[in-house]
PDB file of C-alpha atoms in Angstrom:
ATOM      1  CA  MET A   1      -0.456  27.132  -6.631  1.00 47.00           C
ATOM      2  CA  ALA A   2      -2.227  25.474  -4.243  1.00 54.00           C
ATOM      3  CA  ASN A   3      -1.622  22.304  -5.757  1.00 86.00           C
ATOM      4  CA  PHE A   4       2.182  23.225  -5.238  1.00 89.00           C
ATOM      5  CA  THR A   5       2.111  23.915  -1.626  1.00 92.00           C
ATOM      6  CA  SER A   6       0.237  20.676  -1.104  1.00 93.00           C
ATOM      7  CA  LYS A   7       2.588  18.675  -2.789  1.00 93.00           C
ATOM      8  CA  ALA A   8       5.385  20.304  -0.994  1.00 94.00           C
ATOM      9  CA  ILE A   9       3.986  19.909   2.557  1.00 95.00           C
ATOM     10  CA  LYS A  10       3.089  16.193   1.865  1.00 94.00           C
ATOM     11  CA  GLU A  11       6.985  15.703   0.171  1.00 94.00           C
ATOM     12  CA  SER A  12       8.319  17.446   3.571  1.00 96.00           C
ATOM     13  CA  PHE A  13       6.149  15.405   5.671  1.00 95.00           C
ATOM     14  CA  ILE A  14       7.350  11.985   4.161  1.00 92.00           C
ATOM     15  CA  LYS A  15      11.053  13.699   4.196  1.00 94.00           C
ATOM     16  CA  LEU A  16      10.195  13.896   7.719  1.00 95.00           C
ATOM     17  CA  LEU A  17       8.623  10.740   7.982  1.00 91.00           C
ATOM     18  CA  ASN A  18      11.740   8.818   6.827  1.00 91.00           C
ATOM     19  CA  GLU A  19      13.865  10.640   9.664  1.00 93.00           C
ATOM     20  CA  LYS A  20      12.064  10.626  12.299  1.00 93.00           C
ATOM     21  CA  PRO A  21       8.968   8.866  14.266  1.00 91.00           C
ATOM     22  CA  MET A  22       5.170  10.312  13.360  1.00 89.00           C
ATOM     23  CA  ASN A  23       4.804  11.794  16.824  1.00 91.00           C
ATOM     24  CA  LYS A  24       7.858  13.539  16.750  1.00 93.00           C
ATOM     25  CA  ILE A  25       6.880  15.499  13.727  1.00 95.00           C
ATOM     26  CA  SER A  26       4.903  18.922  14.361  1.00 95.00           C
ATOM     27  CA  VAL A  27       3.216  20.917  11.987  1.00 95.00           C
ATOM     28  CA  LYS A  28       5.943  23.648  12.400  1.00 96.00           C
ATOM     29  CA  ASP A  29       8.293  20.625  11.459  1.00 96.00           C
ATOM     30  CA  ILE A  30       6.275  20.731   8.492  1.00 96.00           C
ATOM     31  CA  VAL A  31       6.137  24.150   7.258  1.00 95.00           C
ATOM     32  CA  GLU A  32       9.681  25.290   8.506  1.00 96.00           C
ATOM     33  CA  ASP A  33      11.189  21.907   6.030  1.00 96.00           C
ATOM     34  CA  CYS A  34       8.799  23.630   3.246  1.00 92.00           C
ATOM     35  CA  GLY A  35       9.319  27.168   3.791  1.00 92.00           C
ATOM     36  CA  ILE A  36       5.230  28.039   4.458  1.00 94.00           C
ATOM     37  CA  ASN A  37       3.746  29.347   7.224  1.00 92.00           C
ATOM     38  CA  ARG A  38       1.069  27.239   9.453  1.00 93.00           C
ATOM     39  CA  ASN A  39      -1.794  28.970   7.540  1.00 93.00           C
ATOM     40  CA  SER A  40      -0.593  27.419   4.660  1.00 93.00           C
ATOM     41  CA  PHE A  41      -0.654  24.177   5.568  1.00 95.00           C
ATOM     42  CA  TYR A  42      -4.026  24.378   7.609  1.00 95.00           C
ATOM     43  CA  TYR A  43      -5.610  26.018   4.535  1.00 94.00           C
ATOM     44  CA  HIS A  44      -4.554  22.735   2.704  1.00 95.00           C
ATOM     45  CA  PHE A  45      -4.818  20.225   5.721  1.00 95.00           C
ATOM     46  CA  GLN A  46      -6.994  19.763   9.481  1.00 95.00           C
ATOM     47  CA  ASP A  47      -3.773  18.670  10.900  1.00 93.00           C
ATOM     48  CA  ILE A  48      -1.057  16.063  10.376  1.00 93.00           C
ATOM     49  CA  PRO A  49      -3.627  13.008  10.394  1.00 90.00           C
ATOM     50  CA  ALA A  50      -5.684  14.130   7.580  1.00 91.00           C
ATOM     51  CA  LEU A  51      -2.172  14.898   5.786  1.00 93.00           C
ATOM     52  CA  LEU A  52      -1.352  10.852   5.901  1.00 88.00           C
ATOM     53  CA  GLU A  53      -4.685  10.126   5.334  1.00 86.00           C
ATOM     54  CA  GLU A  54      -4.395  11.952   2.191  1.00 88.00           C
ATOM     55  CA  ILE A  55      -0.622  10.978   1.459  1.00 87.00           C
ATOM     56  CA  VAL A  56      -1.632   7.165   1.798  1.00 81.00           C
ATOM     57  CA  GLU A  57      -5.019   7.452  -0.352  1.00 82.00           C
ATOM     58  CA  ASP A  58      -2.361   9.507  -3.166  1.00 84.00           C
ATOM     59  CA  GLU A  59      -0.009   6.424  -2.878  1.00 80.00           C
ATOM     60  CA  ALA A  60      -2.835   3.788  -3.686  1.00 76.00           C
ATOM     61  CA  ALA A  61      -3.939   5.849  -6.414  1.00 79.00           C
ATOM     62  CA  ALA A  62      -0.838   6.572  -8.182  1.00 79.00           C
ATOM     63  CA  ILE A  63       0.227   2.563  -7.784  1.00 77.00           C
ATOM     64  CA  ILE A  64      -3.404   1.462  -9.321  1.00 76.00           C
ATOM     65  CA  GLU A  65      -3.208   4.053 -12.206  1.00 81.00           C
ATOM     66  CA  LYS A  66       0.556   2.817 -12.785  1.00 79.00           C
ATOM     67  CA  TYR A  67      -0.563  -0.847 -13.276  1.00 75.00           C
ATOM     68  CA  PRO A  68      -3.674  -1.210 -14.955  1.00 76.00           C
ATOM     69  CA  SER A  69      -3.181  -5.052 -15.648  1.00 75.00           C
ATOM     70  CA  ILE A  70      -1.263  -7.090 -13.268  1.00 74.00           C
ATOM     71  CA  ASN A  71      -0.461 -10.731 -15.167  1.00 74.00           C
ATOM     72  CA  THR A  72       1.456 -12.790 -12.493  1.00 73.00           C
ATOM     73  CA  LEU A  73       1.511 -13.486  -8.456  1.00 69.00           C
ATOM     74  CA  ASP A  74       4.989 -11.844  -8.334  1.00 73.00           C
ATOM     75  CA  GLU A  75       4.006  -8.794  -9.986  1.00 73.00           C
ATOM     76  CA  CYS A  76       0.580  -8.505  -7.664  1.00 66.00           C
ATOM     77  CA  PHE A  77       2.566  -8.775  -4.399  1.00 70.00           C
ATOM     78  CA  HIS A  78       5.306  -6.449  -5.548  1.00 73.00           C
ATOM     79  CA  THR A  79       3.010  -3.820  -6.448  1.00 71.00           C
ATOM     80  CA  ALA A  80       1.738  -4.295  -2.776  1.00 66.00           C
ATOM     81  CA  PHE A  81       4.887  -3.750  -1.187  1.00 74.00           C
ATOM     82  CA  GLU A  82       6.282  -1.079  -3.822  1.00 72.00           C
ATOM     83  CA  PHE A  83       5.641   2.518  -1.761  1.00 71.00           C
ATOM     84  CA  ALA A  84       7.022   0.927   1.570  1.00 76.00           C
ATOM     85  CA  LEU A  85      10.221  -0.446   0.107  1.00 78.00           C
ATOM     86  CA  LYS A  86      10.602   2.884  -1.569  1.00 79.00           C
ATOM     87  CA  ASN A  87      10.154   4.760   1.750  1.00 81.00           C
ATOM     88  CA  LYS A  88      11.023   1.854   4.128  1.00 84.00           C
ATOM     89  CA  ARG A  89      11.296   4.439   7.431  1.00 86.00           C
ATOM     90  CA  ALA A  90       8.377   6.517   6.763  1.00 86.00           C
ATOM     91  CA  THR A  91       5.949   3.236   6.642  1.00 86.00           C
ATOM     92  CA  PHE A  92       7.503   1.956   9.727  1.00 86.00           C
ATOM     93  CA  HIS A  93       6.913   4.872  11.254  1.00 88.00           C
ATOM     94  CA  ILE A  94       3.330   5.229   9.834  1.00 87.00           C
ATOM     95  CA  TYR A  95       2.884   1.710  10.870  1.00 87.00           C
ATOM     96  CA  LYS A  96       3.957   2.153  14.315  1.00 87.00           C
ATOM     97  CA  SER A  97       1.620   5.488  14.876  1.00 87.00           C
ATOM     98  CA  VAL A  98      -1.515   5.831  16.477  1.00 87.00           C
ATOM     99  CA  ASN A  99      -2.957   6.462  12.744  1.00 84.00           C
ATOM    100  CA  ARG A 100      -1.755   3.128  11.454  1.00 86.00           C
ATOM    101  CA  ASP A 101      -5.421   2.540  10.720  1.00 88.00           C
ATOM    102  CA  PHE A 102      -5.552   4.866   7.670  1.00 82.00           C
ATOM    103  CA  PHE A 103      -1.965   2.967   6.441  1.00 83.00           C
ATOM    104  CA  GLU A 104      -3.828  -0.483   6.975  1.00 89.00           C
ATOM    105  CA  ASN A 105      -6.809   0.947   5.054  1.00 87.00           C
ATOM    106  CA  GLY A 106      -4.965   2.109   2.145  1.00 82.00           C
ATOM    107  CA  LEU A 107      -2.874  -0.962   1.758  1.00 84.00           C
ATOM    108  CA  MET A 108      -6.365  -2.912   1.782  1.00 89.00           C
ATOM    109  CA  LYS A 109      -7.977  -0.855  -0.913  1.00 85.00           C
ATOM    110  CA  LEU A 110      -4.629  -1.512  -2.748  1.00 82.00           C
ATOM    111  CA  CYS A 111      -4.420  -5.248  -2.338  1.00 84.00           C
ATOM    112  CA  GLU A 112      -7.852  -5.718  -3.301  1.00 88.00           C
ATOM    113  CA  TYR A 113      -7.120  -3.697  -6.072  1.00 85.00           C
ATOM    114  CA  VAL A 114      -3.893  -5.347  -7.351  1.00 82.00           C
ATOM    115  CA  VAL A 115      -5.522  -8.919  -6.637  1.00 84.00           C
ATOM    116  CA  SER A 116      -8.635  -8.310  -8.503  1.00 86.00           C
ATOM    117  CA  THR A 117      -6.682  -7.150 -11.448  1.00 85.00           C
ATOM    118  CA  TYR A 118      -4.692  -9.981 -11.467  1.00 82.00           C
ATOM    119  CA  ILE A 119      -7.335 -12.257 -11.656  1.00 83.00           C
ATOM    120  CA  ASN A 120      -9.360 -10.085 -14.301  1.00 82.00           C
ATOM    121  CA  THR A 121      -6.285 -10.035 -16.446  1.00 81.00           C
ATOM    122  CA  ALA A 122      -4.735 -13.478 -15.902  1.00 76.00           C
ATOM    123  CA  PHE A 123      -8.008 -15.428 -16.108  1.00 77.00           C
ATOM    124  CA  SER A 124      -9.581 -13.039 -18.325  1.00 77.00           C
ATOM    125  CA  GLU A 125     -11.107 -16.005 -20.751  1.00 77.00           C
ATOM    126  CA  ALA A 126     -11.965 -18.313 -17.923  1.00 76.00           C
ATOM    127  CA  ASN A 127     -15.330 -18.885 -16.842  1.00 79.00           C
ATOM    128  CA  VAL A 128     -15.902 -18.543 -13.237  1.00 77.00           C
ATOM    129  CA  ASN A 129     -18.961 -17.524 -11.577  1.00 80.00           C
ATOM    130  CA  ASN A 130     -18.677 -14.020  -9.532  1.00 82.00           C
ATOM    131  CA  LYS A 131     -19.117 -15.997  -6.206  1.00 86.00           C
ATOM    132  CA  ASP A 132     -16.364 -17.783  -6.769  1.00 83.00           C
ATOM    133  CA  LYS A 133     -14.191 -15.142  -8.355  1.00 84.00           C
ATOM    134  CA  GLU A 134     -15.116 -12.529  -5.034  1.00 88.00           C
ATOM    135  CA  ILE A 135     -13.974 -15.608  -2.823  1.00 87.00           C
ATOM    136  CA  LEU A 136     -10.700 -16.103  -4.487  1.00 86.00           C
ATOM    137  CA  ILE A 137      -9.718 -12.396  -4.857  1.00 88.00           C
ATOM    138  CA  ARG A 138     -10.696 -12.152  -0.451  1.00 92.00           C
ATOM    139  CA  PHE A 139      -8.542 -15.251   0.049  1.00 89.00           C
ATOM    140  CA  ILE A 140      -5.320 -13.534  -2.257  1.00 86.00           C
ATOM    141  CA  LYS A 141      -5.646 -10.274  -0.975  1.00 88.00           C
ATOM    142  CA  CYS A 142      -5.690 -11.274   2.570  1.00 91.00           C
ATOM    143  CA  GLU A 143      -2.572 -13.075   1.702  1.00 86.00           C
ATOM    144  CA  CYS A 144      -1.060 -10.243   0.245  1.00 83.00           C
ATOM    145  CA  PHE A 145      -1.826  -7.902   3.083  1.00 88.00           C
ATOM    146  CA  GLY A 146      -0.881 -10.526   5.682  1.00 90.00           C
ATOM    147  CA  LEU A 147       2.371 -10.833   4.125  1.00 84.00           C
ATOM    148  CA  VAL A 148       2.742  -6.787   4.214  1.00 84.00           C
ATOM    149  CA  ILE A 149       1.959  -6.796   7.874  1.00 89.00           C
ATOM    150  CA  GLU A 150       3.988  -9.863   9.003  1.00 88.00           C
ATOM    151  CA  TRP A 151       7.104  -7.765   7.284  1.00 85.00           C
ATOM    152  CA  LEU A 152       6.062  -4.866   8.792  1.00 86.00           C
ATOM    153  CA  ASN A 153       5.731  -6.741  12.311  1.00 88.00           C
ATOM    154  CA  SER A 154       9.179  -8.143  11.852  1.00 86.00           C
ATOM    155  CA  GLY A 155      11.114  -4.651  11.206  1.00 84.00           C
ATOM    156  CA  MET A 156      10.891  -4.768   7.345  1.00 83.00           C
ATOM    157  CA  PRO A 157      14.173  -6.965   7.020  1.00 83.00           C
ATOM    158  CA  ASP A 158      15.799  -6.961   3.915  1.00 78.00           C
ATOM    159  CA  ASP A 159      15.725 -10.603   3.573  1.00 78.00           C
ATOM    160  CA  ALA A 160      12.165 -10.826   3.840  1.00 74.00           C
ATOM    161  CA  ILE A 161      11.502  -9.661   0.229  1.00 73.00           C
ATOM    162  CA  ASN A 162      13.872 -13.008  -0.607  1.00 79.00           C
ATOM    163  CA  ASP A 163      11.278 -14.875   1.180  1.00 79.00           C
ATOM    164  CA  LEU A 164       8.326 -13.181  -0.471  1.00 76.00           C
ATOM    165  CA  LEU A 165       9.689 -14.054  -4.056  1.00 76.00           C
ATOM    166  CA  ARG A 166       9.897 -17.497  -2.616  1.00 82.00           C
ATOM    167  CA  ILE A 167       6.366 -17.735  -1.424  1.00 80.00           C
ATOM    168  CA  THR A 168       5.251 -16.625  -5.203  1.00 76.00           C
ATOM    169  CA  GLU A 169       7.358 -19.098  -6.372  1.00 80.00           C
ATOM    170  CA  LEU A 170       5.584 -21.922  -4.190  1.00 82.00           C
ATOM    171  CA  CYS A 171       2.334 -20.574  -4.760  1.00 78.00           C
ATOM    172  CA  LYS A 172       2.847 -20.654  -8.856  1.00 77.00           C
ATOM    173  CA  GLY A 173      -0.209 -22.235  -9.837  1.00 78.00           C
ATOM    174  CA  LEU A 174      -2.541 -22.219  -6.780  1.00 78.00           C
ATOM    175  CA  SER A 175      -4.490 -19.348  -9.009  1.00 76.00           C
ATOM    176  CA  GLU A 176      -4.941 -21.516 -11.691  1.00 77.00           C
ATOM    177  CA  GLU A 177      -6.118 -24.682  -9.761  1.00 79.00           C
ATOM    178  CA  LEU A 178      -8.318 -22.601  -7.853  1.00 78.00           C
ATOM    179  CA  ILE A 179     -10.180 -21.085 -10.959  1.00 77.00           C
ATOM    180  CA  ARG A 180      -9.765 -24.780 -12.297  1.00 76.00           C
ATOM    181  CA  ARG A 181     -11.686 -26.167  -9.043  1.00 78.00           C
ATOM    182  CA  SER A 182     -14.435 -23.545  -9.887  1.00 77.00           C
ATOM    183  CA  GLN A 183     -15.374 -23.877 -13.510  1.00 72.00           C
ATOM    184  CA  ASN A 184     -15.655 -27.995 -12.353  1.00 66.00           C
ATOM    185  CA  VAL A 185     -18.289 -27.558  -9.826  1.00 60.00           C
TER     186      VAL A 185
END
């Protein structure tokens, strides 16, 4: 029962975030939407920021579980955008809230996972020293994170996804070249 209530609270909160900014959502709004009392909310979550933090962590974990391997740079970037594309308004409202750091931390964790998974999957046969691999992962992770943040800062336009696909097309071979250079040093 506790899991059901927690899930209902999260779903109501995301639904409300898709309707209005975070600073306009109260615990009362959430409990009314999911049909529970305030005590039930506070049994599961300390406050709305704690709820948000858990949702971000859950979403990142779900995406990580869904993609045990990532074979292309396209897939890498698409994975980082997945939750945001599914919940554009909610993502934008979280990003514009005072609790934006939860979102950014979760996004960075997700970017690191997808890039590490991509590098380890696509270049499993490559003989690359660990330091160079860490540098390569950090570079692509920050590129991925930066693209998501830039997309958010520009108001999440739909055509930005086409730009993202173009960027990955232009970057094809970059990872391979960096791996090759690492092996020649």
